[in-house]
């Protein structure tokens, strides 16, 4: 395993210890991390000899080297697609370690594992990278209702705009073009986290 001096993505976003400051990641750096993570997932699903579903994609498993290049770790819960098709029970047991907040609805309810489950997890990670909000903690809407990170993002970009949703570090001095990029990234995250697996991008 390569040494990763910049730790994992969760620490980079949220920091560690009491201060929880995180690293000053600009949009370019975050975009590079997002793209590299997506490329890794595409490789696992489409380019391995036996396609692999990671099943446990989350920021703690996205490691960052000295150049902030991505190394996705923790394949202990990964499930071979062909194995799932032949032995559903084995796939069910291997998916049970996924973390609520990042886990796709179909996995939580039906213990089914497919490549679209990783797409869902990637979408949640993308939201977290852009908003600096934890997906495992309920947020509060303007009406005082507890909502998920996905609901919060959807409501924000449809109503209040980027500044109500995106990490303030990114919006403080953003250009119009950067704003468009961030809006598109959040729209992608919403597509990736659609409830029905077939409605998500591949």
Coordinates of C-alpha atoms in Angstrom, one line a residue:
X1 CA 0.0 0.0 0.0
X2 CA 1.4 3.4 -1.0
X3 CA 1.9 6.0 1.7
X4 CA -0.7 8.7 1.4
X5 CA 0.5 11.9 3.0
X6 CA -2.7 13.8 2.5
X7 CA -4.8 11.1 4.3
X8 CA -8.3 10.4 3.2
X9 CA -11.0 12.5 1.6
X10 CA -13.0 12.7 4.8
X11 CA -10.2 14.3 6.7
X12 CA -9.4 16.6 3.8
X13 CA -13.0 17.8 3.7
X14 CA -13.9 17.9 7.4
X15 CA -10.5 17.9 9.2
X16 CA -9.8 15.8 12.3
X17 CA -9.7 16.4 16.0
X18 CA -11.6 19.2 17.8
X19 CA -11.0 22.0 15.2
X20 CA -12.3 20.1 12.2
X21 CA -11.0 22.6 9.7
X22 CA -10.1 20.4 6.8
X23 CA -7.8 21.4 3.9
X24 CA -8.4 24.5 1.8
X25 CA -9.4 22.5 -1.3
X26 CA -10.3 24.8 -4.2
X27 CA -12.7 23.8 -7.0
X28 CA -10.0 22.5 -9.3
X29 CA -8.6 20.2 -6.7
X30 CA -12.0 18.9 -5.7
X31 CA -13.0 18.4 -9.3
X32 CA -9.7 16.4 -9.9
X33 CA -10.6 14.2 -6.9
X34 CA -14.1 13.6 -8.1
X35 CA -13.0 12.7 -11.7
X36 CA -10.3 10.4 -10.4
X37 CA -12.8 8.6 -8.1
X38 CA -15.3 8.3 -11.0
X39 CA -12.6 6.8 -13.3
X40 CA -11.7 4.3 -10.6
X41 CA -15.3 3.1 -10.3
X42 CA -15.6 2.9 -14.1
X43 CA -12.5 0.7 -14.1
X44 CA -13.8 -1.6 -11.4
X45 CA -17.2 -2.0 -13.2
X46 CA -16.0 -2.2 -16.8
X47 CA -12.3 -2.9 -17.2
X48 CA -11.5 -5.6 -14.7
X49 CA -11.4 -9.3 -15.8
X50 CA -14.4 -9.9 -13.5
X51 CA -16.4 -6.7 -12.9
X52 CA -16.3 -5.5 -9.3
X53 CA -18.8 -3.6 -7.2
X54 CA -17.0 -1.8 -4.4
X55 CA -20.0 -1.7 -2.1
X56 CA -18.4 0.5 0.5
X57 CA -17.4 3.7 -1.3
X58 CA -17.2 6.6 1.1
X59 CA -14.6 9.4 1.8
X60 CA -12.6 7.4 4.3
X61 CA -11.9 4.9 1.6
X62 CA -10.7 7.5 -0.9
X63 CA -7.0 8.1 -0.1
X64 CA -5.0 11.1 -1.4
X65 CA -1.3 11.0 -2.2
X66 CA 1.2 13.9 -2.1
X67 CA -0.3 15.2 -5.4
X68 CA -3.9 14.6 -4.2
X69 CA -4.2 11.8 -6.7
X70 CA -6.9 9.3 -5.7
X71 CA -6.3 5.7 -4.4
X72 CA -9.6 4.0 -3.6
X73 CA -9.2 1.4 -0.8
X74 CA -11.1 -1.1 1.2
X75 CA -12.2 -3.8 -1.3
X76 CA -13.0 -6.2 1.5
X77 CA -16.7 -5.7 0.9
X78 CA -16.5 -5.7 -2.8
X79 CA -18.6 -8.2 -4.7
X80 CA -17.9 -9.8 -8.1
X81 CA -20.9 -9.2 -10.3
X82 CA -20.8 -12.7 -11.8
X83 CA -20.7 -14.1 -8.3
X84 CA -23.7 -12.1 -7.3
X85 CA -25.7 -13.4 -10.3
X86 CA -24.8 -17.0 -9.4
X87 CA -25.0 -16.8 -5.6
X88 CA -27.3 -14.0 -4.4
X89 CA -26.9 -15.0 -0.7
X90 CA -23.1 -14.4 -0.9
X91 CA -23.6 -11.0 -2.4
X92 CA -26.1 -10.2 0.4
X93 CA -23.6 -11.0 3.1
X94 CA -20.8 -9.0 1.5
X95 CA -22.9 -5.9 1.1
X96 CA -24.0 -5.8 4.7
X97 CA -20.9 -3.8 5.7
X98 CA -21.9 -0.7 3.7
X99 CA -22.4 2.5 5.7
X100 CA -25.9 4.1 6.0
X101 CA -25.9 7.5 4.4
X102 CA -23.8 6.3 1.5
X103 CA -25.7 3.0 0.9
X104 CA -28.2 2.8 -2.0
X105 CA -31.8 2.3 -1.1
X106 CA -32.1 -1.0 -2.9
X107 CA -29.2 -2.4 -1.0
X108 CA -30.6 -1.3 2.4
X109 CA -34.0 -2.8 1.7
X110 CA -33.5 -5.8 -0.6
X111 CA -29.8 -6.6 0.0
X112 CA -29.2 -6.4 -3.7
X113 CA -25.8 -5.5 -5.0
X114 CA -25.2 -4.0 -8.5
X115 CA -23.0 -1.5 -10.1
X116 CA -25.6 1.2 -9.7
X117 CA -25.2 0.9 -5.9
X118 CA -21.7 2.3 -6.4
X119 CA -23.1 5.1 -8.6
X120 CA -25.4 6.1 -5.7
X121 CA -22.5 6.1 -3.2
X122 CA -20.4 8.2 -5.6
X123 CA -23.3 10.7 -5.9
X124 CA -23.4 11.0 -2.1
X125 CA -19.6 11.5 -1.9
X126 CA -19.9 14.2 -4.6
X127 CA -22.5 16.0 -2.6
X128 CA -20.3 15.9 0.5
X129 CA -17.3 17.2 -1.4
X130 CA -19.2 20.1 -2.7
X131 CA -21.2 21.0 0.4
X132 CA -18.9 20.0 3.2
X133 CA -22.0 18.4 4.9
X134 CA -22.1 15.0 6.5
X135 CA -24.6 12.7 4.7
X136 CA -25.0 10.6 7.9
X137 CA -26.4 13.6 9.9
X138 CA -29.9 14.9 9.3
X139 CA -30.1 18.5 8.1
X140 CA -32.9 21.0 8.9
X141 CA -35.0 22.7 6.3
X142 CA -36.3 26.3 6.6
X143 CA -39.5 24.9 7.9
X144 CA -37.7 23.1 10.7
X145 CA -38.1 19.6 9.1
X146 CA -35.3 17.1 9.3
X147 CA -34.2 16.2 5.7
X148 CA -31.4 14.2 4.1
X149 CA -28.4 15.7 2.4
X150 CA -30.0 14.9 -1.0
X151 CA -33.2 16.7 -0.1
X152 CA -31.2 19.7 1.2
X153 CA -29.2 19.9 -2.1
X154 CA -32.2 19.5 -4.3
X155 CA -34.2 22.2 -2.4
X156 CA -31.2 24.5 -2.3
X157 CA -30.3 24.5 -6.0
X158 CA -34.0 24.7 -7.0
X159 CA -34.8 27.6 -4.6
X160 CA -32.1 29.4 -2.7
X161 CA -29.2 29.0 -5.2
X162 CA -25.6 27.8 -4.8
X163 CA -24.7 29.9 -1.9
X164 CA -27.2 28.2 0.3
X165 CA -25.8 24.7 -0.5
X166 CA -22.1 24.8 -1.5
X167 CA -19.2 25.0 0.9
X168 CA -18.7 28.8 1.6
X169 CA -15.0 28.4 0.9
X170 CA -15.9 27.7 -2.8
X171 CA -18.6 30.4 -3.2
X172 CA -16.7 33.2 -1.5
X173 CA -14.8 34.3 -4.6
X174 CA -16.4 32.1 -7.3
X175 CA -16.6 33.3 -10.9
X176 CA -19.7 32.8 -13.1
X177 CA -18.0 29.9 -14.8
X178 CA -17.1 28.2 -11.5
X179 CA -20.7 28.7 -10.4
X180 CA -21.9 26.9 -13.5
X181 CA -19.5 24.0 -12.9
X182 CA -20.6 23.6 -9.3
X183 CA -24.3 23.7 -10.3
X184 CA -23.7 21.0 -12.9
X185 CA -21.8 18.9 -10.3
X186 CA -24.6 19.1 -7.9
X187 CA -27.1 18.1 -10.6
X188 CA -25.0 15.1 -11.4
X189 CA -25.0 14.1 -7.8
X190 CA -28.8 14.2 -7.7
X191 CA -28.9 12.0 -10.8
X192 CA -26.5 9.5 -9.3
X193 CA -28.7 9.3 -6.1
X194 CA -32.0 8.7 -7.7
X195 CA -34.0 6.1 -5.8
X196 CA -34.6 3.8 -8.8
X197 CA -31.2 2.2 -9.9
X198 CA -32.1 2.2 -13.6
X199 CA -32.6 6.0 -13.5
X200 CA -29.0 6.6 -12.4
X201 CA -26.2 7.2 -15.0
X202 CA -23.9 4.2 -15.6

